[in-house]
PDB file of C-alpha atoms and ligand atoms in Angstrom:
ATOM      1  CA  UNK A   1      92.012 -25.579 207.678  1.00  0.00           C
ATOM      2  CA  UNK A   2      88.642 -26.211 208.132  1.00  0.00           C
ATOM      3  CA  UNK A   3      85.842 -24.891 206.015  1.00  0.00           C
ATOM      4  CA  UNK A   4      84.201 -23.101 209.707  1.00  0.00           C
ATOM      5  CA  UNK A   5      87.982 -21.508 210.224  1.00  0.00           C
ATOM      6  CA  UNK A   6      88.255 -19.984 206.813  1.00  0.00           C
ATOM      7  CA  UNK A   7      84.972 -18.527 206.795  1.00  0.00           C
ATOM      8  CA  UNK A   8      86.003 -17.090 210.831  1.00  0.00           C
ATOM      9  CA  UNK A   9      89.589 -15.758 208.887  1.00  0.00           C
ATOM     10  CA  UNK A  10      87.567 -14.223 206.048  1.00  0.00           C
ATOM     11  CA  UNK A  11      84.963 -12.522 208.236  1.00  0.00           C
ATOM     12  CA  UNK A  12      87.057 -11.147 210.743  1.00  0.00           C
ATOM     13  CA  UNK A  13      90.023 -10.045 208.411  1.00  0.00           C
ATOM     14  CA  UNK A  14      93.808 -10.827 209.413  1.00  0.00           C
ATOM     15  CA  UNK A  15      95.255 -10.729 212.715  1.00  0.00           C
ATOM     16  CA  UNK A  16      98.795 -12.115 214.387  1.00  0.00           C
ATOM     17  CA  UNK A  17      97.438 -15.331 215.144  1.00  0.00           C
ATOM     18  CA  UNK A  18     101.346 -15.751 216.431  1.00  0.00           C
ATOM     19  CA  UNK A  19     100.726 -13.295 219.063  1.00  0.00           C
ATOM     20  CA  UNK A  20      97.313 -14.561 220.193  1.00  0.00           C
ATOM     21  CA  UNK A  21      98.979 -18.126 220.898  1.00  0.00           C
ATOM     22  CA  UNK A  22     101.514 -16.029 223.255  1.00  0.00           C
ATOM     23  CA  UNK A  23      98.948 -14.901 225.016  1.00  0.00           C
ATOM     24  CA  UNK A  24      97.217 -17.519 225.392  1.00  0.00           C
ATOM     25  CA  UNK A  25     100.377 -19.284 226.716  1.00  0.00           C
ATOM     26  CA  UNK A  26     101.424 -16.730 228.835  1.00  0.00           C
ATOM     27  CA  UNK A  27      97.365 -16.958 230.506  1.00  0.00           C
ATOM     28  CA  UNK A  28      97.719 -20.449 231.085  1.00  0.00           C
ATOM     29  CA  UNK A  29     101.269 -20.362 232.464  1.00  0.00           C
ATOM     30  CA  UNK A  30     100.559 -17.620 235.106  1.00  0.00           C
ATOM     31  CA  UNK A  31      96.974 -19.640 235.921  1.00  0.00           C
ATOM     32  CA  UNK A  32      99.056 -23.034 236.664  1.00  0.00           C
ATOM     33  CA  UNK A  33     101.753 -21.241 238.083  1.00  0.00           C
ATOM     34  CA  UNK A  34      99.423 -19.424 240.443  1.00  0.00           C
ATOM     35  CA  UNK A  35      97.828 -22.700 241.335  1.00  0.00           C
ATOM     36  CA  UNK A  36     100.892 -24.233 241.794  1.00  0.00           C
ATOM     37  CA  UNK A  37     102.411 -21.720 243.726  1.00  0.00           C
ATOM     38  CA  UNK A  38      99.442 -21.096 246.281  1.00  0.00           C
ATOM     39  CA  UNK A  39      98.982 -25.236 246.613  1.00  0.00           C
ATOM     40  CA  UNK A  40     102.954 -25.230 247.811  1.00  0.00           C
ATOM     41  CA  UNK A  41     102.963 -22.051 249.882  1.00  0.00           C
ATOM     42  CA  UNK A  42      99.654 -23.951 251.927  1.00  0.00           C
ATOM     43  CA  UNK A  43     102.214 -26.882 252.044  1.00  0.00           C
ATOM     44  CA  UNK A  44     104.737 -25.137 253.462  1.00  0.00           C
ATOM     45  CA  UNK A  45     103.174 -23.314 256.471  1.00  0.00           C
ATOM     46  CA  UNK A  46     101.962 -26.940 257.478  1.00  0.00           C
ATOM     47  CA  UNK A  47     105.566 -28.004 258.028  1.00  0.00           C
ATOM     48  CA  UNK A  48     106.475 -27.966 261.863  1.00  0.00           C
ATOM     49  CA  UNK A  49     108.339 -24.892 263.291  1.00  0.00           C
ATOM     50  CA  UNK A  50     112.185 -25.788 263.872  1.00  0.00           C
ATOM     51  CA  UNK A  51     113.177 -25.337 267.321  1.00  0.00           C
ATOM     52  CA  UNK A  52     116.500 -24.814 267.031  1.00  0.00           C
ATOM     53  CA  UNK A  53     120.111 -23.275 265.739  1.00  0.00           C
ATOM     54  CA  UNK A  54     120.648 -24.988 262.620  1.00  0.00           C
ATOM     55  CA  UNK A  55     124.242 -25.416 261.779  1.00  0.00           C
ATOM     56  CA  UNK A  56     123.366 -24.706 258.161  1.00  0.00           C
ATOM     57  CA  UNK A  57     122.414 -21.085 259.101  1.00  0.00           C
ATOM     58  CA  UNK A  58     124.980 -20.413 262.135  1.00  0.00           C
ATOM     59  CA  UNK A  59     127.697 -18.966 259.614  1.00  0.00           C
ATOM     60  CA  UNK A  60     125.205 -16.038 258.767  1.00  0.00           C
ATOM     61  CA  UNK A  61     125.856 -13.054 259.566  1.00  0.00           C
ATOM     62  CA  UNK A  62     123.210 -11.255 261.964  1.00  0.00           C
ATOM     63  CA  UNK A  63     122.741 -12.815 265.230  1.00  0.00           C
ATOM     64  CA  UNK A  64     119.510 -11.076 266.037  1.00  0.00           C
ATOM     65  CA  UNK A  65     118.269 -12.735 262.678  1.00  0.00           C
ATOM     66  CA  UNK A  66     119.265 -16.340 264.162  1.00  0.00           C
ATOM     67  CA  UNK A  67     117.268 -15.560 267.044  1.00  0.00           C
ATOM     68  CA  UNK A  68     114.007 -15.040 264.723  1.00  0.00           C
ATOM     69  CA  UNK A  69     114.804 -17.986 263.910  1.00  0.00           C
ATOM     70  CA  UNK A  70     114.916 -19.911 267.040  1.00  0.00           C
ATOM     71  CA  UNK A  71     112.017 -18.355 268.076  1.00  0.00           C
ATOM     72  CA  UNK A  72     109.831 -19.270 265.083  1.00  0.00           C
ATOM     73  CA  UNK A  73     108.956 -15.571 264.839  1.00  0.00           C
ATOM     74  CA  UNK A  74     106.039 -14.693 262.437  1.00  0.00           C
ATOM     75  CA  UNK A  75     107.677 -13.275 259.374  1.00  0.00           C
ATOM     76  CA  UNK A  76     106.593  -9.651 258.192  1.00  0.00           C
ATOM     77  CA  UNK A  77     103.428  -9.973 256.165  1.00  0.00           C
ATOM     78  CA  UNK A  78     104.426 -11.017 252.634  1.00  0.00           C
ATOM     79  CA  UNK A  79     107.907 -12.501 253.449  1.00  0.00           C
ATOM     80  CA  UNK A  80     106.782 -15.793 253.124  1.00  0.00           C
ATOM     81  CA  UNK A  81     108.692 -17.961 250.645  1.00  0.00           C
ATOM     82  CA  UNK A  82     107.174 -17.874 247.322  1.00  0.00           C
ATOM     83  CA  UNK A  83     106.091 -20.907 245.346  1.00  0.00           C
ATOM     84  CA  UNK A  84     108.840 -20.112 242.900  1.00  0.00           C
ATOM     85  CA  UNK A  85     111.788 -20.012 245.870  1.00  0.00           C
ATOM     86  CA  UNK A  86     109.877 -23.409 247.374  1.00  0.00           C
ATOM     87  CA  UNK A  87     110.668 -24.927 243.980  1.00  0.00           C
ATOM     88  CA  UNK A  88     113.925 -23.764 244.035  1.00  0.00           C
ATOM     89  CA  UNK A  89     114.614 -25.563 247.510  1.00  0.00           C
ATOM     90  CA  UNK A  90     112.820 -28.778 246.021  1.00  0.00           C
ATOM     91  CA  UNK A  91     115.269 -28.641 242.928  1.00  0.00           C
ATOM     92  CA  UNK A  92     118.243 -28.578 245.614  1.00  0.00           C
ATOM     93  CA  UNK A  93     117.024 -31.918 247.256  1.00  0.00           C
ATOM     94  CA  UNK A  94     116.633 -33.872 244.000  1.00  0.00           C
ATOM     95  CA  UNK A  95     119.871 -32.446 242.744  1.00  0.00           C
ATOM     96  CA  UNK A  96     121.445 -34.081 245.993  1.00  0.00           C
ATOM     97  CA  UNK A  97     120.082 -37.279 245.177  1.00  0.00           C
ATOM     98  CA  UNK A  98     121.316 -37.454 241.978  1.00  0.00           C
ATOM     99  CA  UNK A  99     124.692 -36.257 243.029  1.00  0.00           C
ATOM    100  CA  UNK A 100     124.794 -39.037 245.570  1.00  0.00           C
ATOM    101  CA  UNK A 101     123.761 -41.391 242.890  1.00  0.00           C
ATOM    102  CA  UNK A 102     126.438 -40.398 240.342  1.00  0.00           C
ATOM    103  CA  UNK A 103     129.479 -40.128 242.845  1.00  0.00           C
ATOM    104  CA  UNK A 104     127.917 -44.344 244.030  1.00  0.00           C
ATOM    105  CA  UNK A 105     128.257 -44.481 240.216  1.00  0.00           C
ATOM    106  CA  UNK A 106     131.575 -43.271 240.405  1.00  0.00           C
ATOM    107  CA  UNK A 107     132.917 -45.668 243.086  1.00  0.00           C
ATOM    108  CA  UNK A 108     132.438 -44.011 245.913  1.00  0.00           C
ATOM    109  CA  UNK A 109     130.493 -45.653 248.909  1.00  0.00           C
ATOM    110  CA  UNK A 110     128.462 -42.980 250.063  1.00  0.00           C
ATOM    111  CA  UNK A 111     126.516 -43.206 252.796  1.00  0.00           C
ATOM    112  CA  UNK A 112     123.423 -40.661 253.312  1.00  0.00           C
ATOM    113  CA  UNK A 113     121.876 -42.563 256.324  1.00  0.00           C
ATOM    114  CA  UNK A 114     123.647 -44.199 259.446  1.00  0.00           C
ATOM    115  CA  UNK A 115     123.132 -47.717 260.496  1.00  0.00           C
ATOM    116  CA  UNK A 116     119.603 -46.356 262.096  1.00  0.00           C
ATOM    117  CA  UNK A 117     118.537 -45.529 258.924  1.00  0.00           C
ATOM    118  CA  UNK A 118     118.546 -41.975 260.109  1.00  0.00           C
ATOM    119  CA  UNK A 119     120.077 -39.315 258.419  1.00  0.00           C
ATOM    120  CA  UNK A 120     123.478 -37.911 259.641  1.00  0.00           C
ATOM    121  CA  UNK A 121     123.767 -35.163 261.990  1.00  0.00           C
ATOM    122  CA  UNK A 122     124.428 -34.184 265.645  1.00  0.00           C
ATOM    123  CA  UNK A 123     122.555 -32.363 268.484  1.00  0.00           C
ATOM    124  CA  UNK A 124     124.129 -29.822 271.062  1.00  0.00           C
ATOM    125  CA  UNK A 125     123.050 -27.931 273.648  1.00  0.00           C
ATOM    126  CA  UNK A 126     120.360 -30.040 274.468  1.00  0.00           C
ATOM    127  CA  UNK A 127     119.247 -30.485 270.849  1.00  0.00           C
ATOM    128  CA  UNK A 128     119.071 -26.314 270.832  1.00  0.00           C
ATOM    129  CA  UNK A 129     121.707 -26.683 268.283  1.00  0.00           C
ATOM    130  CA  UNK A 130     121.433 -28.972 265.304  1.00  0.00           C
ATOM    131  CA  UNK A 131     122.474 -29.744 261.974  1.00  0.00           C
ATOM    132  CA  UNK A 132     122.060 -32.862 259.324  1.00  0.00           C
ATOM    133  CA  UNK A 133     124.692 -33.879 256.945  1.00  0.00           C
ATOM    134  CA  UNK A 134     124.604 -34.627 253.205  1.00  0.00           C
ATOM    135  CA  UNK A 135     126.585 -38.043 253.899  1.00  0.00           C
ATOM    136  CA  UNK A 136     129.381 -39.737 254.499  1.00  0.00           C
ATOM    137  CA  UNK A 137     131.931 -41.684 252.337  1.00  0.00           C
ATOM    138  CA  UNK A 138     133.546 -44.590 253.747  1.00  0.00           C
ATOM    139  CA  UNK A 139     135.429 -45.880 250.766  1.00  0.00           C
ATOM    140  CA  UNK A 140     136.007 -44.986 246.699  1.00  0.00           C
ATOM    141  CA  UNK A 141     138.666 -43.996 244.570  1.00  0.00           C
ATOM    142  CA  UNK A 142     142.087 -43.516 245.160  1.00  0.00           C
ATOM    143  CA  UNK A 143     143.396 -39.609 246.090  1.00  0.00           C
ATOM    144  CA  UNK A 144     140.983 -39.457 249.131  1.00  0.00           C
ATOM    145  CA  UNK A 145     141.192 -40.262 252.682  1.00  0.00           C
ATOM    146  CA  UNK A 146     137.982 -42.317 254.409  1.00  0.00           C
ATOM    147  CA  UNK A 147     135.602 -41.545 255.935  1.00  0.00           C
ATOM    148  CA  UNK A 148     135.432 -38.019 254.649  1.00  0.00           C
ATOM    149  CA  UNK A 149     131.997 -35.914 255.114  1.00  0.00           C
ATOM    150  CA  UNK A 150     129.677 -34.745 252.040  1.00  0.00           C
ATOM    151  CA  UNK A 151     128.137 -32.017 251.406  1.00  0.00           C
ATOM    152  CA  UNK A 152     126.386 -30.758 248.160  1.00  0.00           C
ATOM    153  CA  UNK A 153     124.936 -27.947 247.005  1.00  0.00           C
ATOM    154  CA  UNK A 154     122.631 -26.926 243.816  1.00  0.00           C
ATOM    155  CA  UNK A 155     123.470 -23.471 243.127  1.00  0.00           C
ATOM    156  CA  UNK A 156     123.364 -20.666 240.204  1.00  0.00           C
ATOM    157  CA  UNK A 157     125.802 -20.019 237.648  1.00  0.00           C
ATOM    158  CA  UNK A 158     127.147 -16.563 239.271  1.00  0.00           C
ATOM    159  CA  UNK A 159     127.738 -18.732 242.848  1.00  0.00           C
ATOM    160  CA  UNK A 160     129.461 -21.797 240.737  1.00  0.00           C
ATOM    161  CA  UNK A 161     131.804 -19.268 238.901  1.00  0.00           C
ATOM    162  CA  UNK A 162     132.601 -17.460 242.709  1.00  0.00           C
ATOM    163  CA  UNK A 163     133.536 -20.677 244.042  1.00  0.00           C
ATOM    164  CA  UNK A 164     135.337 -21.884 241.256  1.00  0.00           C
ATOM    165  CA  UNK A 165     137.446 -18.511 241.141  1.00  0.00           C
ATOM    166  CA  UNK A 166     137.837 -17.865 245.220  1.00  0.00           C
ATOM    167  CA  UNK A 167     136.964 -21.604 246.253  1.00  0.00           C
ATOM    168  CA  UNK A 168     134.409 -22.215 249.698  1.00  0.00           C
ATOM    169  CA  UNK A 169     136.031 -20.075 252.528  1.00  0.00           C
ATOM    170  CA  UNK A 170     136.152 -17.022 250.711  1.00  0.00           C
ATOM    171  CA  UNK A 171     132.973 -17.269 248.407  1.00  0.00           C
ATOM    172  CA  UNK A 172     130.368 -18.963 250.620  1.00  0.00           C
ATOM    173  CA  UNK A 173     131.402 -18.455 254.171  1.00  0.00           C
ATOM    174  CA  UNK A 174     127.720 -19.929 255.919  1.00  0.00           C
ATOM    175  CA  UNK A 175     128.342 -23.165 253.808  1.00  0.00           C
ATOM    176  CA  UNK A 176     132.038 -23.317 254.941  1.00  0.00           C
ATOM    177  CA  UNK A 177     130.696 -23.155 258.590  1.00  0.00           C
ATOM    178  CA  UNK A 178     128.556 -25.671 258.084  1.00  0.00           C
ATOM    179  CA  UNK A 179     131.254 -28.018 256.942  1.00  0.00           C
ATOM    180  CA  UNK A 180     133.302 -27.348 259.658  1.00  0.00           C
ATOM    181  CA  UNK A 181     130.723 -27.959 262.154  1.00  0.00           C
ATOM    182  CA  UNK A 182     129.399 -31.203 260.819  1.00  0.00           C
ATOM    183  CA  UNK A 183     133.316 -32.193 260.754  1.00  0.00           C
ATOM    184  CA  UNK A 184     133.757 -31.139 263.951  1.00  0.00           C
ATOM    185  CA  UNK A 185     130.403 -33.008 266.014  1.00  0.00           C
ATOM    186  CA  UNK A 186     130.578 -35.748 263.641  1.00  0.00           C
ATOM    187  CA  UNK A 187     134.096 -36.665 264.427  1.00  0.00           C
ATOM    188  CA  UNK A 188     135.001 -36.655 260.568  1.00  0.00           C
ATOM    189  CA  UNK A 189     137.462 -34.037 261.554  1.00  0.00           C
ATOM    190  CA  UNK A 190     140.583 -35.711 260.361  1.00  0.00           C
ATOM    191  CA  UNK A 191     140.278 -35.794 256.910  1.00  0.00           C
ATOM    192  CA  UNK A 192     139.600 -33.462 254.228  1.00  0.00           C
ATOM    193  CA  UNK A 193     135.627 -33.356 253.649  1.00  0.00           C
ATOM    194  CA  UNK A 194     134.094 -33.605 250.081  1.00  0.00           C
ATOM    195  CA  UNK A 195     132.044 -30.375 249.166  1.00  0.00           C
ATOM    196  CA  UNK A 196     130.536 -30.489 245.809  1.00  0.00           C
ATOM    197  CA  UNK A 197     128.617 -28.163 244.009  1.00  0.00           C
ATOM    198  CA  UNK A 198     126.064 -28.630 240.816  1.00  0.00           C
ATOM    199  CA  UNK A 199     125.787 -25.816 238.481  1.00  0.00           C
ATOM    200  CA  UNK A 200     121.736 -25.702 238.151  1.00  0.00           C
ATOM    201  CA  UNK A 201     122.570 -24.281 234.799  1.00  0.00           C
ATOM    202  CA  UNK A 202     124.517 -26.601 232.951  1.00  0.00           C
ATOM    203  CA  UNK A 203     125.126 -29.407 235.605  1.00  0.00           C
ATOM    204  CA  UNK A 204     128.650 -29.163 235.784  1.00  0.00           C
ATOM    205  CA  UNK A 205     130.335 -30.314 238.737  1.00  0.00           C
ATOM    206  CA  UNK A 206     132.394 -27.955 241.331  1.00  0.00           C
ATOM    207  CA  UNK A 207     134.281 -30.316 243.512  1.00  0.00           C
ATOM    208  CA  UNK A 208     136.985 -29.050 246.605  1.00  0.00           C
ATOM    209  CA  UNK A 209     138.600 -31.052 249.300  1.00  0.00           C
ATOM    210  CA  UNK A 210     138.261 -28.605 252.246  1.00  0.00           C
ATOM    211  CA  UNK A 211     140.687 -29.608 255.322  1.00  0.00           C
ATOM    212  CA  UNK A 212     138.812 -28.881 258.860  1.00  0.00           C
ATOM    213  CA  UNK A 213     138.636 -25.224 259.871  1.00  0.00           C
ATOM    214  CA  UNK A 214     138.789 -25.893 263.869  1.00  0.00           C
ATOM    215  CA  UNK A 215     139.165 -22.110 264.558  1.00  0.00           C
ATOM    216  CA  UNK A 216     135.727 -21.665 262.312  1.00  0.00           C
ATOM    217  CA  UNK A 217     133.964 -24.374 264.057  1.00  0.00           C
ATOM    218  CA  UNK A 218     134.663 -23.264 267.672  1.00  0.00           C
ATOM    219  CA  UNK A 219     133.806 -19.865 266.643  1.00  0.00           C
ATOM    220  CA  UNK A 220     130.495 -20.829 265.309  1.00  0.00           C
ATOM    221  CA  UNK A 221     130.033 -23.146 268.198  1.00  0.00           C
ATOM    222  CA  UNK A 222     130.784 -20.493 270.792  1.00  0.00           C
ATOM    223  CA  UNK A 223     128.522 -18.148 268.485  1.00  0.00           C
ATOM    224  CA  UNK A 224     125.704 -20.669 269.116  1.00  0.00           C
ATOM    225  CA  UNK A 225     125.969 -20.548 272.941  1.00  0.00           C
ATOM    226  CA  UNK A 226     125.812 -16.805 272.895  1.00  0.00           C
ATOM    227  CA  UNK A 227     122.823 -16.736 270.924  1.00  0.00           C
ATOM    228  CA  UNK A 228     121.241 -19.369 272.885  1.00  0.00           C
ATOM    229  CA  UNK A 229     122.247 -17.348 276.302  1.00  0.00           C
ATOM    230  CA  UNK A 230     120.758 -14.345 274.824  1.00  0.00           C
ATOM    231  CA  UNK A 231     117.641 -16.353 273.678  1.00  0.00           C
ATOM    232  CA  UNK A 232     117.620 -17.622 277.657  1.00  0.00           C
ATOM    233  CA  UNK A 233     117.439 -14.396 279.145  1.00  0.00           C
ATOM    234  CA  UNK A 234     115.416 -12.404 276.508  1.00  0.00           C
ATOM    235  CA  UNK A 235     118.284 -10.486 275.394  1.00  0.00           C
ATOM    236  CA  UNK A 236     118.024  -9.064 271.707  1.00  0.00           C
ATOM    237  CA  UNK A 237     121.142  -9.108 270.009  1.00  0.00           C
ATOM    238  CA  UNK A 238     122.561  -6.107 268.241  1.00  0.00           C
ATOM    239  CA  UNK A 239     121.607  -5.719 264.822  1.00  0.00           C
ATOM    240  CA  UNK A 240     123.919  -6.091 262.325  1.00  0.00           C
ATOM    241  CA  UNK A 241     123.721  -2.362 260.819  1.00  0.00           C
ATOM    242  CA  UNK A 242     122.555   0.659 261.426  1.00  0.00           C
ATOM    243  CA  UNK A 243     120.151   0.973 258.289  1.00  0.00           C
ATOM    244  CA  UNK A 244     117.236  -1.187 257.291  1.00  0.00           C
ATOM    245  CA  UNK A 245     118.334  -0.575 253.717  1.00  0.00           C
ATOM    246  CA  UNK A 246     121.866  -2.782 254.373  1.00  0.00           C
ATOM    247  CA  UNK A 247     121.940  -5.557 251.757  1.00  0.00           C
ATOM    248  CA  UNK A 248     121.010  -8.184 254.766  1.00  0.00           C
ATOM    249  CA  UNK A 249     118.281  -6.245 255.847  1.00  0.00           C
ATOM    250  CA  UNK A 250     116.528  -6.019 252.756  1.00  0.00           C
ATOM    251  CA  UNK A 251     116.120  -9.737 252.333  1.00  0.00           C
ATOM    252  CA  UNK A 252     115.377 -10.356 255.704  1.00  0.00           C
ATOM    253  CA  UNK A 253     111.756 -11.809 256.663  1.00  0.00           C
ATOM    254  CA  UNK A 254     111.487  -9.990 260.012  1.00  0.00           C
ATOM    255  CA  UNK A 255     113.000  -6.820 258.539  1.00  0.00           C
ATOM    256  CA  UNK A 256     109.771  -4.575 259.478  1.00  0.00           C
ATOM    257  CA  UNK A 257     109.599  -6.068 262.694  1.00  0.00           C
ATOM    258  CA  UNK A 258     113.315  -5.561 263.684  1.00  0.00           C
ATOM    259  CA  UNK A 259     113.114  -2.204 262.881  1.00  0.00           C
ATOM    260  CA  UNK A 260     109.833  -0.907 264.512  1.00  0.00           C
ATOM    261  CA  UNK A 261     111.597  -2.008 267.740  1.00  0.00           C
ATOM    262  CA  UNK A 262     113.506   0.465 269.852  1.00  0.00           C
ATOM    263  CA  UNK A 263     116.780  -0.962 269.572  1.00  0.00           C
TER     264      UNK A 263
HETATM  265  S1  LIG B 301     116.447  -6.794 259.646  1.00  0.00           S
HETATM  266 FE1  LIG B 301     118.757  -6.306 259.177  1.00  0.00          FE
HETATM  267  S2  LIG B 301     119.501  -6.240 261.787  1.00  0.00           S
HETATM  268 FE2  LIG B 301     117.178  -6.971 261.691  1.00  0.00          FE
HETATM  269  S3  LIG B 301     117.540  -9.408 262.142  1.00  0.00           S
HETATM  270 FE3  LIG B 301     117.261  -8.540 260.082  1.00  0.00          FE
HETATM  271  S4  LIG B 301     119.179  -8.820 259.283  1.00  0.00           S
HETATM  272 FE4  LIG B 301     119.331  -8.285 261.164  1.00  0.00          FE
END
């Protein structure tokens, strides 16, 4: 301790240095966090709007919400994704890249892009329905049938536990619908897909072979047609519930708009 600092302690008595440091750290975390959040949120606003129904959301339960999405309807005030959530999305993309590398390291010939250098994907309904798959595995260790679709998610511990307990279709039907649609539209329905999930808490791996569910793919595709037709005729599809406090509505970015409409 320098002489000047010692005088300071003598003159001002004792105080809890630990809590002072904690306070400063907290203050700085908040300051830097706010700077990063604001920058990420500004960036997110600049992303081009998505003018199609995405295969990744077609399994969601509210068709009206999908209409709002399709029309790029402005979200309710204060309902944009905060920086923290945007970082969770960013983490998902990075984890997907890592998992692809690790699968390759393990001997899977995983292709994330087709021969034109584009992400594997499909468009239907004149481009108004689209999906982008994580990859296709064309060869690799025995015990698998190739080519097979590969789809990966970075998930929290709760989702990870549920996947292990109930498997994909029962625990995460939105993901299962996405897989079924990719298998159907990319012509990868003959062999089971490989679905993997990484637990973001401890990086544990979940893997499941997913047989093609023709009925699920057909229902999702029919649903997309139904939603697009309703959009074309400006028909607002029914709400999912009779109360705005329904679980799905509580987290819906169009909750206020939806429930301010007459029906
Ligand atoms: S508020 Fe509820 S009913 Fe309305 S669009 Fe959102 S999820 Fe659907």
